[in-house]
Short mmCIF file of C-alpha atoms in Angstrom, two decimals:
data_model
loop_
_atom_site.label_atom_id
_atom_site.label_comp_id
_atom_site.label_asym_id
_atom_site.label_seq_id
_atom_site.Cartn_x
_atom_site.Cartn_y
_atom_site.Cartn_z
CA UNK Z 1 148.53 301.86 40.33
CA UNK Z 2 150.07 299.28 37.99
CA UNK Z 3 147.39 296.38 38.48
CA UNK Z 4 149.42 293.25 39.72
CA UNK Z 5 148.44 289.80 40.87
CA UNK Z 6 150.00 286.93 40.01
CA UNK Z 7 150.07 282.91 40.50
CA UNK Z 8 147.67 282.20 43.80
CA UNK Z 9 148.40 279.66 46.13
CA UNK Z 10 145.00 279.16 47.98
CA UNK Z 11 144.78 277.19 50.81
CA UNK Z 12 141.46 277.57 52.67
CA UNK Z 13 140.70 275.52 56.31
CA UNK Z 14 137.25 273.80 57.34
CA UNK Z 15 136.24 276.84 59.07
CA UNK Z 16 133.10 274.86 60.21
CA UNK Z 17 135.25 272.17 61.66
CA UNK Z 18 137.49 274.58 63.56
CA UNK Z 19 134.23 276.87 65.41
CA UNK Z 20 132.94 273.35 66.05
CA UNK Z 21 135.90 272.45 68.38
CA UNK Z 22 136.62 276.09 69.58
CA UNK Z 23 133.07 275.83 70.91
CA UNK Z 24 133.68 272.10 72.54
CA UNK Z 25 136.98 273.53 74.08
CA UNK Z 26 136.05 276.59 75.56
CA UNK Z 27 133.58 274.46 78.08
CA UNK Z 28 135.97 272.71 80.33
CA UNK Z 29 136.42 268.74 78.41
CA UNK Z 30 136.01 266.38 79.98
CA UNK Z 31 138.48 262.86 78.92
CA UNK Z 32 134.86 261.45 77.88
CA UNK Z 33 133.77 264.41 75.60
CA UNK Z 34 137.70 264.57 74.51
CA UNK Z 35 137.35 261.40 72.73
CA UNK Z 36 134.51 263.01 70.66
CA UNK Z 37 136.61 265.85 69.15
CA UNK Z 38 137.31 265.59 65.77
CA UNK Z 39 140.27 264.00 64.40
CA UNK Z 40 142.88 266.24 62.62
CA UNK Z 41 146.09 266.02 61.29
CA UNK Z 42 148.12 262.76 61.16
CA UNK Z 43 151.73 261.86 62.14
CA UNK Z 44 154.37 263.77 59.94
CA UNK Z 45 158.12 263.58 59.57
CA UNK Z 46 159.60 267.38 57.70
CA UNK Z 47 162.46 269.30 57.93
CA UNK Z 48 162.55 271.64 60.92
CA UNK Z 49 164.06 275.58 60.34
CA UNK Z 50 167.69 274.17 62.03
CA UNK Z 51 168.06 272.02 58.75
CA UNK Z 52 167.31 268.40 60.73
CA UNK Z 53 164.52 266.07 60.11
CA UNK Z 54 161.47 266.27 62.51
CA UNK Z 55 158.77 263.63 63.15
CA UNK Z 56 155.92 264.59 64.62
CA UNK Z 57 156.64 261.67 67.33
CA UNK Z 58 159.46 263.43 68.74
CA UNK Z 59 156.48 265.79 70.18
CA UNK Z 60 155.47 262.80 72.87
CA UNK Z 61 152.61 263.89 74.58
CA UNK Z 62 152.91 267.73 74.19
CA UNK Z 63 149.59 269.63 72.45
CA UNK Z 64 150.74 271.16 68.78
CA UNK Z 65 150.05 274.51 68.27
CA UNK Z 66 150.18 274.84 64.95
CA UNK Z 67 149.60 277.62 62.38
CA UNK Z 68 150.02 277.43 58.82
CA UNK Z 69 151.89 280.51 57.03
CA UNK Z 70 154.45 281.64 54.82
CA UNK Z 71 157.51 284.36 55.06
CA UNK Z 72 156.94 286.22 52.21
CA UNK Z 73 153.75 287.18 54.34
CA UNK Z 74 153.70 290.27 55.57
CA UNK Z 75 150.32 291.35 57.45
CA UNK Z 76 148.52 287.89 58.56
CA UNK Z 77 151.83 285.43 59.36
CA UNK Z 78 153.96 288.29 61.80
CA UNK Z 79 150.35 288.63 63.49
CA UNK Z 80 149.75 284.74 63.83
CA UNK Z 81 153.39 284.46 65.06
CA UNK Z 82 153.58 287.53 67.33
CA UNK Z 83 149.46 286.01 68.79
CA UNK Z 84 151.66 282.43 69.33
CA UNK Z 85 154.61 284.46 70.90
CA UNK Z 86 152.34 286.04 73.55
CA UNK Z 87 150.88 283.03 74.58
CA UNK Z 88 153.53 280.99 74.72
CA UNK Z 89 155.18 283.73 77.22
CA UNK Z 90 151.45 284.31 79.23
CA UNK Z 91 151.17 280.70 79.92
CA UNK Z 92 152.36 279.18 83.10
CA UNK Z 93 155.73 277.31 82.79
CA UNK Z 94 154.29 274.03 83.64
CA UNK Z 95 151.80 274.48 80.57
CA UNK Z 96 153.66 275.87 78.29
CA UNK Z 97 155.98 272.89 78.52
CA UNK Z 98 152.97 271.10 77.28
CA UNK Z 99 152.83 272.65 74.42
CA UNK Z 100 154.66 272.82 71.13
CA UNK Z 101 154.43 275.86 68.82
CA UNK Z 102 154.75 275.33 65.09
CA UNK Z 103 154.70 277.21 62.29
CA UNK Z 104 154.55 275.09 59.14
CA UNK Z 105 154.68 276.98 55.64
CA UNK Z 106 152.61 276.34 52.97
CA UNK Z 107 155.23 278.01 50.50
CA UNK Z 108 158.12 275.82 50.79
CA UNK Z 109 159.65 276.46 47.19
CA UNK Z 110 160.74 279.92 49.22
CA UNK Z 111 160.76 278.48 52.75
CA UNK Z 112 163.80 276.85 53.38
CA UNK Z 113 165.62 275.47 56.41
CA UNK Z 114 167.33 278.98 55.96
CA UNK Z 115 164.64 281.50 55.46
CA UNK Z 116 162.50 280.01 58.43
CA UNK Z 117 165.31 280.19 60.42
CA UNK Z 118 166.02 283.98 59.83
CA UNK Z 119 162.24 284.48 59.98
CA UNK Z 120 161.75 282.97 63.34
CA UNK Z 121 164.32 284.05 64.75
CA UNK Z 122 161.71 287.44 65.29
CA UNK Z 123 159.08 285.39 67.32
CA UNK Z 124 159.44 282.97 70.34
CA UNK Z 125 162.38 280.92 70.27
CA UNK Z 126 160.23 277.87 71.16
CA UNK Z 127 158.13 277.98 68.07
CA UNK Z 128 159.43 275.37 65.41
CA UNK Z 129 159.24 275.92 61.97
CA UNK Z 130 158.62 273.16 59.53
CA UNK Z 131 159.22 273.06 56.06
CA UNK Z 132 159.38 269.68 53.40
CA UNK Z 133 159.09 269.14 49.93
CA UNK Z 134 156.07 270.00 47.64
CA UNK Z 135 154.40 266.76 48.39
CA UNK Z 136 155.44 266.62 52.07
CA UNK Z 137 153.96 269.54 52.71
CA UNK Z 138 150.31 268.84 50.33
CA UNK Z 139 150.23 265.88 52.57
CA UNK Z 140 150.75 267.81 55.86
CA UNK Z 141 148.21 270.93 54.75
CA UNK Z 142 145.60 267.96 53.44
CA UNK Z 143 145.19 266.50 56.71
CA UNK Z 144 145.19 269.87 58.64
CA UNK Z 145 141.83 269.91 55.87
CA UNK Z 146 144.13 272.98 54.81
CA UNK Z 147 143.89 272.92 51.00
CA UNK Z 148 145.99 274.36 48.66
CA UNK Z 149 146.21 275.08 44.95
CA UNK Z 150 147.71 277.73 41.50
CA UNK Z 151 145.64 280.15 40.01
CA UNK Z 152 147.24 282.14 37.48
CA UNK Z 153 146.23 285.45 36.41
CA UNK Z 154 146.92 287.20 33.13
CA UNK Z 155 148.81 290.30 34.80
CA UNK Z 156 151.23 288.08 36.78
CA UNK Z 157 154.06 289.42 37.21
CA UNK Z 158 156.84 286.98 36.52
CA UNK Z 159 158.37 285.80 39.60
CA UNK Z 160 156.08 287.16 42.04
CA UNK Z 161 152.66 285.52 43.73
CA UNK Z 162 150.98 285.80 47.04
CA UNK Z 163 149.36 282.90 48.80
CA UNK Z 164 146.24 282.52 50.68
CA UNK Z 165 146.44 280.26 53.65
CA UNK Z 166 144.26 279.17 56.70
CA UNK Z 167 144.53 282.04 59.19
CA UNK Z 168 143.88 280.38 62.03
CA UNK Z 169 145.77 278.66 64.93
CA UNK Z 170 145.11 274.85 65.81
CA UNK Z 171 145.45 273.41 69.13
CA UNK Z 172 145.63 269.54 68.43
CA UNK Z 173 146.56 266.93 71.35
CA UNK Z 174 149.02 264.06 70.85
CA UNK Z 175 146.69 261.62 69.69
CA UNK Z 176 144.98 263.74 67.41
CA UNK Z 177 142.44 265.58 68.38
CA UNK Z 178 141.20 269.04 67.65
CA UNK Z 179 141.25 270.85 70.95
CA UNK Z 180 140.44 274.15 69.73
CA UNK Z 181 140.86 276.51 66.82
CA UNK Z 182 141.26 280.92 67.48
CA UNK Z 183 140.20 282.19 64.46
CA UNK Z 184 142.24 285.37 63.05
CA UNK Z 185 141.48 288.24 64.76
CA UNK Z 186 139.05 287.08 66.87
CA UNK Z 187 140.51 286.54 70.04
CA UNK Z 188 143.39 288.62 72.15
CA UNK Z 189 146.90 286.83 72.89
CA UNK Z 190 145.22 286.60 76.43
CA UNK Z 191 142.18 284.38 75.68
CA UNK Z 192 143.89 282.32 73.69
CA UNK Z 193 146.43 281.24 76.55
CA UNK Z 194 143.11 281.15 78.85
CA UNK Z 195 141.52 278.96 76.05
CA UNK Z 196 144.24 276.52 76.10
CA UNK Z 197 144.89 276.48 79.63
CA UNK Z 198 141.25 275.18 80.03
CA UNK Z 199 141.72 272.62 76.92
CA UNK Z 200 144.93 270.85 77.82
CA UNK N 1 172.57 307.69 53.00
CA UNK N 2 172.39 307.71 49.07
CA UNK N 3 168.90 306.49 49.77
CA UNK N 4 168.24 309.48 51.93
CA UNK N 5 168.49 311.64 49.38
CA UNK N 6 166.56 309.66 46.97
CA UNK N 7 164.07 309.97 49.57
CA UNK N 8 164.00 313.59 50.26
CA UNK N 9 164.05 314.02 46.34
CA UNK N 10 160.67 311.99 46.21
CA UNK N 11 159.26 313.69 48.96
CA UNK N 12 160.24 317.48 47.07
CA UNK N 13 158.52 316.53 43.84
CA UNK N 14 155.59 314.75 45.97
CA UNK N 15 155.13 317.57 47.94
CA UNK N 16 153.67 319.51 44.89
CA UNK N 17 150.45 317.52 44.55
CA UNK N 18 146.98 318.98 45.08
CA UNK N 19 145.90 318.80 48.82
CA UNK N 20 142.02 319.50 48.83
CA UNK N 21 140.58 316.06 50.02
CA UNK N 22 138.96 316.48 53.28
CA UNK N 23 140.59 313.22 54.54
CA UNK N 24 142.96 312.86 57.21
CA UNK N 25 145.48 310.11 57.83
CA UNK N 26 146.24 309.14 60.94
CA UNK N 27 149.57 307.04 62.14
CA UNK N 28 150.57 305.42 59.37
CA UNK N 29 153.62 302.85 60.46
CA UNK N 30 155.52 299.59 58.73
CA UNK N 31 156.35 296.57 60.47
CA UNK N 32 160.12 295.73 60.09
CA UNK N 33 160.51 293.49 56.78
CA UNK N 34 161.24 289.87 57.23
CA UNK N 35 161.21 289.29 53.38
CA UNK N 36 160.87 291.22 50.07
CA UNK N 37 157.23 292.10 51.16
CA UNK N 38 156.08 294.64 53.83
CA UNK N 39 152.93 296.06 55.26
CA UNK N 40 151.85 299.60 56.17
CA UNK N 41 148.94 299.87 58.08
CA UNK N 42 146.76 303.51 59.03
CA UNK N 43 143.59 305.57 59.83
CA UNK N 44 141.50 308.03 57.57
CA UNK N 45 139.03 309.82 58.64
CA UNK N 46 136.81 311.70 56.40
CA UNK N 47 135.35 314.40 58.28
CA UNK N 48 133.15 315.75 54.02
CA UNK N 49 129.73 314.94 53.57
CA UNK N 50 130.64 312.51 50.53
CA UNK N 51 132.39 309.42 50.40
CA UNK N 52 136.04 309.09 49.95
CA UNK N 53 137.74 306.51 47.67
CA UNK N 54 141.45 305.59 48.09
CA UNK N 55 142.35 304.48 44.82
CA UNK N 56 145.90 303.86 44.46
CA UNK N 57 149.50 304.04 47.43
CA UNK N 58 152.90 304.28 45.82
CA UNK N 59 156.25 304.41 47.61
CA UNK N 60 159.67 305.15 46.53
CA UNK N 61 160.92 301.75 48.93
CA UNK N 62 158.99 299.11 46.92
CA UNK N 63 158.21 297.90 43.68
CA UNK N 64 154.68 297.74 44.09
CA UNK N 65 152.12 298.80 46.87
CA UNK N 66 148.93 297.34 46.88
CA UNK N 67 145.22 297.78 48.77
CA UNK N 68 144.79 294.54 49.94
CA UNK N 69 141.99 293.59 52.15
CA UNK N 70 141.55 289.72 53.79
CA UNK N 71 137.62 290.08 53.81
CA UNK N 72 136.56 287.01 51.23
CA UNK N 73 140.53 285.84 50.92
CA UNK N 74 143.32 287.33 50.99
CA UNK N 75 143.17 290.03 47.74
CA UNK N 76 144.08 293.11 46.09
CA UNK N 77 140.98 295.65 45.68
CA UNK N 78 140.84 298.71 43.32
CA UNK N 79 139.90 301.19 46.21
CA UNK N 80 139.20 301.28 49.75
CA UNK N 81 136.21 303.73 50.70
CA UNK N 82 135.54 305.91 52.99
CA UNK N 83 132.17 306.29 54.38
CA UNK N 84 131.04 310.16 54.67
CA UNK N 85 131.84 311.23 58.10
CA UNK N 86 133.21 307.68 58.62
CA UNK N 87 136.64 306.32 59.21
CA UNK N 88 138.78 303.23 57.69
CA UNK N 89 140.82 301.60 60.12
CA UNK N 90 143.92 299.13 58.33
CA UNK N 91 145.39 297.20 61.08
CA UNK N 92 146.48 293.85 62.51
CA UNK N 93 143.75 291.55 62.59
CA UNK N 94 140.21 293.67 62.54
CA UNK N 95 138.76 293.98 59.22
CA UNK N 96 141.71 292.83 57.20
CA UNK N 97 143.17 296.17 55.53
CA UNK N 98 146.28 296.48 54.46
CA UNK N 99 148.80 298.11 52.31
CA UNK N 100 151.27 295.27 50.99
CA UNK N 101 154.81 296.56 49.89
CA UNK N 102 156.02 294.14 47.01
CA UNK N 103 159.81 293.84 46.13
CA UNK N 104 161.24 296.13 48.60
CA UNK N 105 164.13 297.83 47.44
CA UNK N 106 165.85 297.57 50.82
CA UNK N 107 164.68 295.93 54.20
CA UNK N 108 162.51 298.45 56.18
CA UNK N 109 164.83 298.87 59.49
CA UNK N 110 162.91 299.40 62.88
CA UNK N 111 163.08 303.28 63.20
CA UNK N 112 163.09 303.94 59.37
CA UNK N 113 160.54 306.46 58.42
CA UNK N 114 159.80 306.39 54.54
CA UNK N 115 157.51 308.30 52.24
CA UNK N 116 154.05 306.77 51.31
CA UNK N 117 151.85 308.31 48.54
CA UNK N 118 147.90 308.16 49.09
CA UNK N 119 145.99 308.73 46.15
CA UNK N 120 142.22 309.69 46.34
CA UNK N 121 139.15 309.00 43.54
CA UNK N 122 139.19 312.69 43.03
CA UNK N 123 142.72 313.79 41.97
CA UNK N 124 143.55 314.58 45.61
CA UNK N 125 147.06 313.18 46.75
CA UNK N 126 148.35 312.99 50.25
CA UNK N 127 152.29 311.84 50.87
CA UNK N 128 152.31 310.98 54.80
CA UNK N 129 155.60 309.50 56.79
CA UNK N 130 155.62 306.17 57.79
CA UNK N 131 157.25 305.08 60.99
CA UNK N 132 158.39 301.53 60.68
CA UNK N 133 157.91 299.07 63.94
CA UNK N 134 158.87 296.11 65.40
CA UNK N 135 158.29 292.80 62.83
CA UNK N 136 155.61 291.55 64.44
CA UNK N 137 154.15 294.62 66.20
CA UNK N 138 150.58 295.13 66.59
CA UNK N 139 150.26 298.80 66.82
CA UNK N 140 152.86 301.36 66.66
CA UNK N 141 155.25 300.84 69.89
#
């Protein structure tokens, strides 16, 4: 096998962070303890996969649920968006209109308006994708503490790299707050909707 | 159809490699491509008394296909073992297996089956069909 790797886009998440508020989610918070949570994220304005311009205001009071990806991903991303599919169907109406699915890449040199469209159009038609420029999207990833950054190799294959990314989901509320985290793998499509049910 | 033929070419000359590894592969399937990459996930069991190494995949439908595993990051490994009397599992979540499928040469079409060459430590080479899936499917449907 011809050895290949290329230019690495690595992007790793505060995995500490993210147990700490799965943990403080999966009791049932209470609006005391919910002011305790750790601050993530911070308002954004990008460009959402139907070409228009998307602050994160226009969310109002709805929960994000966010994962970070890219298209040319073939085995972590379709399983992320396929997890976020299933639970946006398994959860009631009245919660899931609480909620706002979004799957913001971390490759947006590839991921345009276009390709996120044609992408998403595979998972649930509620989940928004979000793309930017270069620095729109460092900005974005940053505050998500979802870092990113080149490593080239000396067998890269011109043209070609593969990205590593946070492979978890984020539940974050309105104003901020971590609600909970699912890391990959970890949890079914099911107890992730219970999760969330019991955190918003 | 041209490609059909392509494909039953490969699978003619493929056909002649040595079979003597002990290991068996079990349901290998494709998700439907979204992009130029794909994945093809599958069992082996290794029923011998001596470990099994996968050491390389190759496919007529991509460029490039790739033992990648997600354990420590998202990488490429040399070889994927096989514990003696174990089994490797590559799926979906789990332990983070997978066969990536760089530069497709077409898009893998739900229903497609295509050709996927396993090559083992020992000289052994197995060519198995690969069902392809839904895009986002978690297990073969």
């Amino acid at each position: 096998m011809t050895r290949l790797t290329a230019i690495l886009l690595v992007a790793l998440s505060a995995a500490g962070l993210a147990g700490a508020a799965w943990y403080a989610a999966n009791d049932d918070v209470a609006a005391s303890q919910r002011a305790e949570l750790p601050r993530i994220g911070q308002p954004f304005e990008l460009t959402g996969h139907t070409g228009a311009r998307v602050a994160s205001s226009a969310f109002g009071d709805k929960a994000l649920f966010i994962a970070f990806g890219y298209t040319s991903c073939p085995d972590i991303c379709p399983t992320l968006l396929q997890t976020m599919s299933e639970v946006m169907d398994q959860l009631p109406a009245p919660l899931a209109a609480k909620v706002q699915p979004v799957f913001v890449t971390v490759d947006p040199e590839r991921d345009t308006p276009e390709v996120l469209a044609s992408y998403l159009a595979n998972f649930h038609p509620r989940i928004l994708g979000l793309t930017g420029s270069p620095s729109e999207i460092a900005d974005v990833t940053k505050s998500y503490y979802v870092y990113s950054g080149k490593v080239a190799s000396d067998d890269a294959a011109p043209g070609t790299y593969m990205m590593e990314h946070a492979s978890s989901l984020f539940l974050v509320s309105s104003d901020g707050r971590l609600l909970a985290s699912f890391g990959f793998g970890r949890m079914s499509s099911d107890e992730v909707a219970k999760a969330i049910s019991k955190a918003i | 159809m041209k490609r059909f033929f392509v494909l039953l070419a490969v699978a003619a000359l493929s056909g002649g490699a040595a079979v003597a590894s002990e290991a068996v592969v079990e349901q290998p399937w494709a998700r439907a491509s979204l992009t130029a990459n794909g994945v093809v996930y599958l069992s082996i069991t290794n029923p011998s008394g001596a470990v099994e190494r996968l050491v390389g995949v190759e496919t007529p439908v991509a460029a490039h296909a790739m033992l990648m595993t997600n354990a420590g990051g998202h990488r490429m490994v040399d070889a994927w073992e096989i514990p003696a009397g174990g089994r490797l599992e590559a799926g979906p979540a789990g332990e983070g297996l997978h066969i990536m499928l760089m530069d497709l040469r077409a898009p893998l079409k739900r229903g497609e089956v295509f050709l996927l060459t396993l090559r083992f430590a020992d000289g052994d080479a197995r060519t198995v069909d690969v069902r392809v899936h839904g895009p986002g499917a978690m297990k073969p449907e």
